[in-house]
Amino acid sequence: MSRTSIAAIRCSLLDGVDLDARSALACAQVPMVTDGDRDFRQGCEGGPDDRVDRMTRLGPDVLAGAFVSALAVAMGALVVFDRSIADELSVPRSVWAALFAAFLLAQTAGMWWEDRLPDRPVRACFGSQVVLAPILVLTAPTAGWLPILLVFTSTFAVYRVSASAVAVIVAIYTCCVGVSVAIRGGRISEIVLIASIYGALQVASALSVTAQLRQSRLRRELAAAHAELRTASALLDDSSRADERLRIARELHDVLGHQLTALSLELEVASHQVAEPAREHVVRARTIARDLLADVRATVGEVRSRTPVLGESLDRLVAQLPQPVVHLTVDPEMRVDEARGLAVVRCVQEMITNTIRHANADEMWIEVTSDPTGALSVSVRDDGRVSPDFEPGHGLKGIRERIEGLGGTVTFSVQRGFAVHATVPAP
C-alpha cells in the first residue's frame, strides 16, 4: 500500500465519508448547510427585513375577522341612524351608541390585538363583550338581525373558555333572543322559531371552531413530534458516523498497523544480513515502511478525535419542517466537541418544538457562530406570539440547565416574538 493510498483513506475519513454504502447514500440525501438566511423549504433568501406581519396577510382568519368586524359596525350603525329602530330603543340612543362602541372596542381588542396584549386585558375584553352583547340585543328589540352579535360572541368564547362555559353562554344567549322577540310582541311560535335558529347558529359555529382548533392542535403536535424525530435522527446519524470511523480506525490500527510493524522489523533484520548494494534498497524500504506506519498512526489518532460538523446536524434538524419557515445561518465547517454540539442541537430542537406548540409563528431564525477563542453563540428567534409576562417552562429551563452546565449563559427575550440567546465557552 503506497503513501498515496494512506493519504486517500485519511482524507476520506476526515471528510466524514462512510465506507458503508448505506451511510454514503444517507449522506447524499442530506441538504447542504447554507452560509446565510435561507428558506429550506422554498430555497429562497430571507431575513428579518423580509418579515410581513401576520395581520396584513389575507388569510382565511384575517378575512373572517374583517367580515365579522364590518358586519358588527354595519348593524350598530343601522340601529343608531335608522330612526324607526332608534325610536324603539329602551335606553337613550346616545347611551346605546356608547354601549355599542364599548362592545366594538372589546371585540376589536380581543380579536385583533390578542397577540400584542397581556392575557389579563384580553380576558377583560372578552368578559366585557360577553356582558355587553345581550344588553345591546335586549335594549334594541326591533333590530331584527342584531342577535347575530350573540353568535359572534359565543363563537369567540370557544377560544377563551371551556366547553361547559360555552354551553352556558349559548343557553343564556338563546334565552336572550327569545326575550328580545317577546319584548317586541312576538307570538310563542315566533319566539321558539327565532330562538331556535339563533341557538342552532351558535351551536354550529362553536362546534366548527372547536373542530378547527382541534385540527390545529393536532397539526402542531405532529409538527413537534416531527421536529423531535428529526433531532433523534440527526443525533443517531452522528453517532453512527462516529462508530463507523472508530471501527475503521481500529481496523487500521489492528491489521494494517500490525503488518507494517512486522514488515519494519523484518526489513531491520534484513538490513544487517545483506551486503551492498542490496543493503541500500533494504534500508530504503525500511524507511518507507516506517513512514507508512507513522501515517497510519496519525490517521487513527485524528479519526478517533474527529468531531462531527455541527452545521450538518442542525441542517438535518430543520430540513423539511412544514411550519415555521426556518432560516439557518451557520458555518458549514464549524466543528465542536460532542458535549457542546449536543447542547446546541438540543437547544435548537427545544426552541423549534416550543415555537411549533405555543408561538404560532410563521418564520424562525437560527444563527450559530463562534469567536476566535472557540466560544459558541446561539441565537434563535421567531415572529410568533408570546405573553409579555411569560415564565419559562420545563423545556426552556432544561435549555438553561444544559448550557449553564457547560459554563455558558442563556437569556430570553419577548420583544417582537420570542428569542433565546445562548453562549457556550470553549472547553
Short mmCIF file of C-alpha atoms in Angstrom, two decimals:
data_model
loop_
_atom_site.label_atom_id
_atom_site.label_comp_id
_atom_site.label_asym_id
_atom_site.label_seq_id
_atom_site.Cartn_x
_atom_site.Cartn_y
_atom_site.Cartn_z
CA MET A 1 0.00 0.00 0.00
CA SER A 2 1.50 3.33 -1.05
CA ARG A 3 1.58 6.55 0.92
CA THR A 4 -0.87 7.97 -1.61
CA SER A 5 -3.40 5.28 -0.65
CA ILE A 6 -2.95 6.03 3.04
CA ALA A 7 -3.47 9.73 2.39
CA ALA A 8 -6.61 8.99 0.36
CA ILE A 9 -8.11 6.93 3.18
CA ARG A 10 -7.14 9.62 5.65
CA CYS A 11 -8.85 12.38 3.65
CA SER A 12 -11.96 10.26 3.20
CA LEU A 13 -12.24 9.60 6.91
CA LEU A 14 -11.62 13.18 7.91
CA ASP A 15 -14.20 14.44 5.41
CA GLY A 16 -16.80 12.26 7.08
CA VAL A 17 -17.22 9.83 4.15
CA ASP A 18 -18.52 6.49 5.38
CA LEU A 19 -17.26 3.48 3.50
CA ASP A 20 -20.54 1.72 4.20
CA ALA A 21 -22.82 2.13 1.15
CA ARG A 22 -25.95 2.82 3.14
CA SER A 23 -24.27 5.54 5.15
CA ALA A 24 -22.96 7.11 1.97
CA LEU A 25 -26.45 7.12 0.47
CA ALA A 26 -27.85 8.74 3.61
CA CYS A 27 -25.18 11.43 3.45
CA ALA A 28 -26.00 12.14 -0.18
CA GLN A 29 -29.61 12.84 0.76
CA VAL A 30 -28.73 15.48 3.38
CA PRO A 31 -29.24 19.07 2.16
CA MET A 32 -26.22 21.35 2.33
CA VAL A 33 -25.99 23.99 5.02
CA THR A 34 -26.01 27.47 3.62
CA ASP A 35 -23.93 30.32 4.95
CA GLY A 36 -26.83 32.79 5.04
CA ASP A 37 -30.50 33.16 5.84
CA ARG A 38 -32.33 30.66 3.66
CA ASP A 39 -35.78 29.13 3.49
CA PHE A 40 -35.02 25.40 3.42
CA ARG A 41 -38.48 24.53 2.07
CA GLN A 42 -38.61 27.08 -0.73
CA GLY A 43 -34.91 27.65 -1.41
CA CYS A 44 -35.24 31.44 -1.35
CA GLU A 45 -33.31 34.06 0.55
CA GLY A 46 -34.95 35.72 3.51
CA GLY A 47 -34.28 37.54 6.71
CA PRO A 48 -35.70 39.79 9.40
CA ASP A 49 -36.28 42.67 6.99
CA ASP A 50 -38.49 40.49 4.81
CA ARG A 51 -40.97 39.75 7.59
CA VAL A 52 -44.58 40.58 6.80
CA ASP A 53 -46.79 40.99 9.82
CA ARG A 54 -49.35 38.23 10.02
CA MET A 55 -52.21 40.67 10.48
CA THR A 56 -51.64 42.06 6.98
CA ARG A 57 -51.79 38.69 5.26
CA LEU A 58 -55.11 37.97 3.60
CA GLY A 59 -55.55 34.51 5.00
CA PRO A 60 -58.90 32.92 5.91
CA ASP A 61 -58.68 34.02 9.56
CA VAL A 62 -57.98 37.65 8.62
CA LEU A 63 -60.80 37.74 6.07
CA ALA A 64 -63.24 36.17 8.53
CA GLY A 65 -62.25 38.64 11.24
CA ALA A 66 -62.60 41.59 8.87
CA PHE A 67 -66.05 40.35 7.80
CA VAL A 68 -67.20 39.99 11.42
CA SER A 69 -65.95 43.46 12.34
CA ALA A 70 -67.52 45.08 9.28
CA LEU A 71 -70.85 43.33 9.89
CA ALA A 72 -70.90 44.40 13.54
CA VAL A 73 -70.19 48.02 12.60
CA ALA A 74 -72.91 47.94 9.94
CA MET A 75 -75.54 46.62 12.35
CA GLY A 76 -74.60 49.13 15.02
CA ALA A 77 -74.78 51.99 12.52
CA LEU A 78 -78.18 50.73 11.35
CA VAL A 79 -79.56 50.84 14.89
CA VAL A 80 -78.14 54.31 15.61
CA PHE A 81 -79.08 56.01 12.35
CA ASP A 82 -82.35 54.25 11.47
CA ARG A 83 -84.99 56.38 13.20
CA SER A 84 -87.61 53.64 13.18
CA ILE A 85 -85.28 51.41 15.19
CA ALA A 86 -83.72 54.15 17.32
CA ASP A 87 -87.12 55.34 18.47
CA GLU A 88 -87.87 51.87 19.85
CA LEU A 89 -84.71 51.67 21.97
CA SER A 90 -85.35 51.14 25.68
CA VAL A 91 -82.42 53.44 26.51
CA PRO A 92 -81.39 56.81 25.02
CA ARG A 93 -79.75 56.50 21.64
CA SER A 94 -76.51 58.07 22.92
CA VAL A 95 -76.34 55.53 25.74
CA TRP A 96 -76.92 52.65 23.33
CA ALA A 97 -74.27 54.05 20.97
CA ALA A 98 -71.79 54.27 23.86
CA LEU A 99 -72.53 50.67 24.87
CA PHE A 100 -72.09 49.54 21.28
CA ALA A 101 -68.79 51.44 20.98
CA ALA A 102 -67.55 49.70 24.14
CA PHE A 103 -68.63 46.34 22.71
CA LEU A 104 -66.88 47.06 19.41
CA LEU A 105 -63.70 48.13 21.21
CA ALA A 106 -63.72 44.97 23.34
CA GLN A 107 -64.31 42.81 20.27
CA THR A 108 -61.54 44.53 18.31
CA ALA A 109 -59.03 44.27 21.15
CA GLY A 110 -59.83 40.63 21.78
CA MET A 111 -59.77 39.63 18.12
CA TRP A 112 -57.05 41.77 16.53
CA TRP A 113 -54.72 42.68 19.39
CA GLU A 114 -54.68 39.39 21.27
CA ASP A 115 -51.05 38.73 20.29
CA ARG A 116 -49.96 42.17 21.48
CA LEU A 117 -51.77 42.42 24.82
CA PRO A 118 -51.15 40.59 28.11
CA ASP A 119 -53.57 37.82 28.94
CA ARG A 120 -55.42 39.72 31.67
CA PRO A 121 -56.58 42.65 29.45
CA VAL A 122 -57.63 40.18 26.76
CA ARG A 123 -59.76 38.30 29.29
CA ALA A 124 -61.26 41.58 30.46
CA CYS A 125 -62.16 42.48 26.87
CA PHE A 126 -63.79 39.11 26.37
CA GLY A 127 -65.76 39.42 29.61
CA SER A 128 -66.98 42.87 28.58
CA GLN A 129 -68.05 41.53 25.20
CA VAL A 130 -69.96 38.65 26.82
CA VAL A 131 -71.87 41.06 29.09
CA LEU A 132 -72.50 43.84 26.56
CA ALA A 133 -73.79 41.65 23.72
CA PRO A 134 -77.09 40.61 25.39
CA ILE A 135 -77.59 44.13 26.78
CA LEU A 136 -77.39 45.56 23.25
CA VAL A 137 -79.83 42.96 21.94
CA LEU A 138 -82.36 43.39 24.75
CA THR A 139 -82.32 47.20 24.57
CA ALA A 140 -82.90 47.17 20.79
CA PRO A 141 -85.62 44.52 20.37
CA THR A 142 -86.79 45.77 16.97
CA ALA A 143 -83.34 45.39 15.36
CA GLY A 144 -84.10 42.05 13.72
CA TRP A 145 -80.55 40.90 12.85
CA LEU A 146 -78.79 42.35 15.89
CA PRO A 147 -78.77 38.97 17.73
CA ILE A 148 -76.05 37.92 15.30
CA LEU A 149 -73.74 39.69 17.78
CA LEU A 150 -74.58 36.90 20.21
CA VAL A 151 -73.46 34.33 17.65
CA PHE A 152 -70.15 36.15 17.17
CA THR A 153 -69.55 36.37 20.91
CA SER A 154 -70.39 32.75 21.67
CA THR A 155 -68.07 31.72 18.84
CA PHE A 156 -65.21 33.79 20.30
CA ALA A 157 -65.90 32.14 23.66
CA VAL A 158 -64.60 28.84 22.28
CA TYR A 159 -61.11 30.38 22.13
CA ARG A 160 -61.20 31.68 25.69
CA VAL A 161 -63.22 29.40 28.00
CA SER A 162 -64.05 25.74 28.50
CA ALA A 163 -66.70 23.80 26.59
CA SER A 164 -69.07 23.80 29.57
CA ALA A 165 -68.78 27.59 29.88
CA VAL A 166 -69.50 27.94 26.16
CA ALA A 167 -72.61 25.78 26.59
CA VAL A 168 -73.82 28.05 29.40
CA ILE A 169 -73.22 31.17 27.28
CA VAL A 170 -75.09 29.64 24.32
CA ALA A 171 -78.06 28.72 26.55
CA ILE A 172 -78.24 32.20 28.09
CA TYR A 173 -77.92 33.91 24.72
CA THR A 174 -80.64 31.74 23.23
CA CYS A 175 -82.95 32.78 26.05
CA CYS A 176 -82.00 36.43 25.42
CA VAL A 177 -83.07 36.08 21.79
CA GLY A 178 -86.42 34.68 22.91
CA VAL A 179 -86.88 37.52 25.41
CA SER A 180 -86.00 40.08 22.73
CA VAL A 181 -88.65 38.67 20.41
CA ALA A 182 -91.17 38.65 23.26
CA ILE A 183 -90.42 42.31 24.10
CA ARG A 184 -91.37 43.39 20.60
CA GLY A 185 -94.63 41.43 20.87
CA GLY A 186 -93.81 38.21 19.05
CA ARG A 187 -96.04 35.17 19.33
CA ILE A 188 -94.97 31.97 21.07
CA SER A 189 -94.30 30.20 17.77
CA GLU A 190 -92.20 33.12 16.56
CA ILE A 191 -90.25 33.21 19.83
CA VAL A 192 -89.49 29.49 19.64
CA LEU A 193 -88.57 29.61 15.95
CA ILE A 194 -86.23 32.60 16.13
CA ALA A 195 -84.64 31.47 19.39
CA SER A 196 -84.08 28.00 17.89
CA ILE A 197 -82.50 29.46 14.75
CA TYR A 198 -80.02 31.59 16.69
CA GLY A 199 -79.37 28.77 19.14
CA ALA A 200 -78.58 26.44 16.24
CA LEU A 201 -76.30 29.06 14.68
CA GLN A 202 -74.39 29.38 17.94
CA VAL A 203 -74.02 25.63 18.35
CA ALA A 204 -72.91 25.15 14.75
CA SER A 205 -70.37 27.97 14.97
CA ALA A 206 -68.99 26.72 18.28
CA LEU A 207 -68.64 23.16 17.00
CA SER A 208 -66.97 24.37 13.81
CA VAL A 209 -64.40 26.42 15.72
CA THR A 210 -63.83 23.56 18.17
CA ALA A 211 -63.09 21.20 15.28
CA GLN A 212 -60.76 23.76 13.72
CA LEU A 213 -58.88 24.26 16.99
CA ARG A 214 -58.56 20.51 17.47
CA GLN A 215 -57.19 20.13 13.96
CA SER A 216 -54.70 22.94 14.55
CA ARG A 217 -53.61 21.38 17.83
CA LEU A 218 -53.09 18.00 16.18
CA ARG A 219 -51.06 19.63 13.41
CA ARG A 220 -48.86 21.38 15.97
CA GLU A 221 -48.36 18.15 17.91
CA LEU A 222 -47.47 16.32 14.71
CA ALA A 223 -45.01 19.04 13.72
CA ALA A 224 -43.46 18.96 17.20
CA ALA A 225 -43.14 15.19 17.05
CA HIS A 226 -41.59 15.56 13.60
CA ALA A 227 -39.03 18.02 14.99
CA GLU A 228 -38.16 15.66 17.84
CA LEU A 229 -37.83 12.78 15.38
CA ARG A 230 -35.53 14.86 13.18
CA THR A 231 -33.38 15.60 16.24
CA ALA A 232 -33.18 11.95 17.19
CA SER A 233 -32.34 11.07 13.58
CA ALA A 234 -29.60 13.71 13.42
CA LEU A 235 -28.03 12.57 16.69
CA LEU A 236 -28.30 8.91 15.70
CA ASP A 237 -26.71 9.64 12.34
CA ASP A 238 -23.82 11.46 14.01
CA SER A 239 -23.41 8.56 16.42
CA SER A 240 -23.44 6.05 13.54
CA ARG A 241 -20.81 8.02 11.67
CA ALA A 242 -18.64 8.20 14.78
CA ASP A 243 -18.99 4.45 15.37
CA GLU A 244 -18.08 3.75 11.75
CA ARG A 245 -14.99 5.95 11.97
CA LEU A 246 -13.91 4.26 15.19
CA ARG A 247 -14.40 0.83 13.62
CA ILE A 248 -12.25 1.77 10.65
CA ALA A 249 -9.65 3.27 12.99
CA ARG A 250 -9.47 0.02 14.94
CA GLU A 251 -9.13 -1.99 11.74
CA LEU A 252 -6.32 0.26 10.51
CA HIS A 253 -4.53 0.00 13.84
CA ASP A 254 -5.01 -3.72 14.41
CA VAL A 255 -4.48 -5.02 10.87
CA LEU A 256 -2.52 -2.55 8.79
CA GLY A 257 -0.55 -1.18 11.73
CA HIS A 258 0.42 -4.67 12.88
CA GLN A 259 1.51 -5.73 9.40
CA LEU A 260 3.56 -2.59 8.85
CA THR A 261 5.23 -3.06 12.23
CA ALA A 262 6.13 -6.65 11.33
CA LEU A 263 7.39 -5.50 7.93
CA SER A 264 9.61 -2.85 9.54
CA LEU A 265 11.13 -5.45 11.89
CA GLU A 266 11.78 -7.88 9.04
CA LEU A 267 13.44 -5.17 6.98
CA GLU A 268 15.53 -4.15 10.02
CA VAL A 269 16.82 -7.71 10.33
CA ALA A 270 17.39 -7.99 6.58
CA SER A 271 19.40 -4.76 6.53
CA HIS A 272 22.03 -6.43 8.78
CA GLN A 273 22.20 -9.65 6.77
CA VAL A 274 22.59 -8.47 3.19
CA ALA A 275 25.63 -6.90 1.60
CA GLU A 276 25.98 -3.87 -0.60
CA PRO A 277 24.43 -2.80 -2.95
CA ALA A 278 21.26 -4.73 -1.91
CA ARG A 279 21.53 -3.37 1.63
CA GLU A 280 20.85 0.18 0.36
CA HIS A 281 17.48 -0.90 -1.14
CA VAL A 282 16.52 -2.74 2.04
CA VAL A 283 17.24 0.34 4.16
CA ARG A 284 15.14 2.49 1.81
CA ALA A 285 12.24 0.02 2.01
CA ARG A 286 12.53 0.01 5.83
CA THR A 287 12.30 3.83 5.85
CA ILE A 288 9.18 3.77 3.65
CA ALA A 289 7.56 1.17 5.92
CA ARG A 290 8.26 3.31 9.00
CA ASP A 291 6.79 6.38 7.28
CA LEU A 292 3.67 4.44 6.32
CA LEU A 293 3.33 3.19 9.90
CA ALA A 294 3.61 6.78 11.17
CA ASP A 295 0.91 7.88 8.69
CA VAL A 296 -1.41 5.09 9.81
CA ARG A 297 -0.93 6.01 13.47
CA ALA A 298 -1.55 9.69 12.74
CA THR A 299 -4.68 8.86 10.76
CA VAL A 300 -6.02 6.62 13.53
CA GLY A 301 -5.40 9.36 16.09
CA GLU A 302 -7.14 12.05 14.06
CA VAL A 303 -10.08 9.80 13.19
CA ARG A 304 -10.63 8.98 16.86
CA SER A 305 -10.53 12.63 17.88
CA ARG A 306 -12.53 13.91 14.91
CA THR A 307 -15.68 15.84 15.91
CA PRO A 308 -18.85 15.98 13.74
CA VAL A 309 -19.74 19.02 11.66
CA LEU A 310 -22.31 20.99 13.67
CA GLY A 311 -23.92 22.50 10.58
CA GLU A 312 -24.84 19.09 9.20
CA SER A 313 -26.63 18.13 12.41
CA LEU A 314 -28.58 21.40 12.50
CA ASP A 315 -29.40 21.16 8.82
CA ARG A 316 -30.89 17.70 9.20
CA LEU A 317 -32.87 19.01 12.18
CA VAL A 318 -34.56 21.92 10.38
CA ALA A 319 -34.88 20.46 6.89
CA GLN A 320 -38.42 19.66 5.67
CA LEU A 321 -40.20 21.23 8.64
CA PRO A 322 -43.71 22.12 7.42
CA GLN A 323 -44.03 25.16 9.70
CA PRO A 324 -42.47 27.56 10.55
CA VAL A 325 -40.10 28.51 7.76
CA VAL A 326 -36.61 28.20 9.25
CA HIS A 327 -33.69 30.43 8.24
CA LEU A 328 -30.45 28.79 9.36
CA THR A 329 -27.14 30.63 9.47
CA VAL A 330 -24.14 28.51 10.46
CA ASP A 331 -20.56 27.99 9.33
CA PRO A 332 -20.63 24.83 7.18
CA GLU A 333 -17.21 23.78 8.50
CA MET A 334 -17.80 24.52 12.19
CA ARG A 335 -16.75 21.60 14.37
CA VAL A 336 -17.30 21.39 18.11
CA ASP A 337 -16.77 18.78 20.78
CA GLU A 338 -19.51 16.26 21.46
CA ALA A 339 -20.80 17.84 24.68
CA ARG A 340 -21.19 21.35 23.25
CA GLY A 341 -22.56 20.05 19.95
CA LEU A 342 -25.23 18.03 21.75
CA ALA A 343 -26.15 21.06 23.88
CA VAL A 344 -26.56 23.28 20.81
CA VAL A 345 -28.63 20.70 18.93
CA ARG A 346 -30.88 20.13 21.95
CA CYS A 347 -31.26 23.88 22.47
CA VAL A 348 -32.33 24.42 18.85
CA GLN A 349 -34.64 21.40 18.95
CA GLU A 350 -36.40 22.63 22.09
CA MET A 351 -36.86 26.08 20.57
CA ILE A 352 -38.34 24.61 17.39
CA THR A 353 -40.71 22.44 19.42
CA ASN A 354 -41.66 25.38 21.66
CA THR A 355 -42.33 27.60 18.64
CA ILE A 356 -44.49 24.98 16.94
CA ARG A 357 -46.55 24.21 20.03
CA HIS A 358 -47.06 27.66 21.51
CA ALA A 359 -45.95 30.58 19.33
CA ASN A 360 -47.96 30.01 16.13
CA ALA A 361 -45.03 31.57 14.26
CA ASP A 362 -44.61 31.86 10.50
CA GLU A 363 -40.83 32.24 10.45
CA MET A 364 -37.89 31.36 12.62
CA TRP A 365 -34.25 32.47 12.52
CA ILE A 366 -31.38 30.35 13.87
CA GLU A 367 -27.81 31.64 13.94
CA VAL A 368 -24.79 29.78 15.32
CA THR A 369 -21.39 31.49 15.35
CA SER A 370 -18.02 31.07 17.05
CA ASP A 371 -15.43 33.64 18.05
CA PRO A 372 -11.62 33.31 17.76
CA THR A 373 -11.45 31.75 21.24
CA GLY A 374 -13.76 28.91 20.19
CA ALA A 375 -16.76 30.10 22.22
CA LEU A 376 -20.14 29.41 20.62
CA SER A 377 -23.02 31.87 20.29
CA VAL A 378 -26.51 30.55 19.54
CA SER A 379 -29.38 32.92 18.70
CA VAL A 380 -32.87 31.61 17.99
CA ARG A 381 -35.94 33.79 17.50
CA ASP A 382 -39.37 33.63 15.89
CA ASP A 383 -42.14 36.02 14.86
CA GLY A 384 -44.83 34.28 16.87
CA ARG A 385 -46.99 35.47 19.73
CA VAL A 386 -45.79 35.48 23.31
CA SER A 387 -47.21 36.88 26.52
CA PRO A 388 -45.17 39.78 27.95
CA ASP A 389 -45.40 38.18 31.41
CA PHE A 390 -44.30 34.72 30.28
CA GLU A 391 -42.48 32.32 32.60
CA PRO A 392 -40.02 29.70 31.25
CA GLY A 393 -41.47 26.21 31.17
CA HIS A 394 -39.70 22.91 31.77
CA GLY A 395 -38.23 22.83 28.26
CA LEU A 396 -36.69 26.30 28.49
CA LYS A 397 -35.44 25.59 32.00
CA GLY A 398 -33.82 22.45 30.60
CA ILE A 399 -32.04 24.57 27.97
CA ARG A 400 -30.70 26.87 30.68
CA GLU A 401 -29.54 23.98 32.86
CA ARG A 402 -27.80 22.25 29.94
CA ILE A 403 -25.98 25.40 28.79
CA GLU A 404 -25.06 26.56 32.30
CA GLY A 405 -23.72 23.06 32.99
CA LEU A 406 -21.08 23.80 30.33
CA GLY A 407 -20.26 27.17 31.87
CA GLY A 408 -22.43 29.17 29.45
CA THR A 409 -25.30 31.63 29.81
CA VAL A 410 -28.85 31.81 28.44
CA THR A 411 -31.14 34.84 28.09
CA PHE A 412 -34.77 35.01 26.96
CA SER A 413 -36.48 37.92 25.22
CA VAL A 414 -40.14 38.54 24.33
CA GLN A 415 -39.80 41.60 22.12
CA ARG A 416 -41.14 41.13 18.56
CA GLY A 417 -41.62 37.42 19.07
CA PHE A 418 -39.73 35.05 21.33
CA ALA A 419 -35.93 34.87 21.30
CA VAL A 420 -33.23 32.85 23.05
CA HIS A 421 -29.55 33.76 23.10
CA ALA A 422 -27.03 31.29 24.50
CA THR A 423 -23.26 31.44 24.78
CA VAL A 424 -21.08 28.39 25.40
CA PRO A 425 -17.40 28.97 26.23
CA ALA A 426 -14.61 26.93 24.70
CA PRO A 427 -13.75 23.76 26.65
#
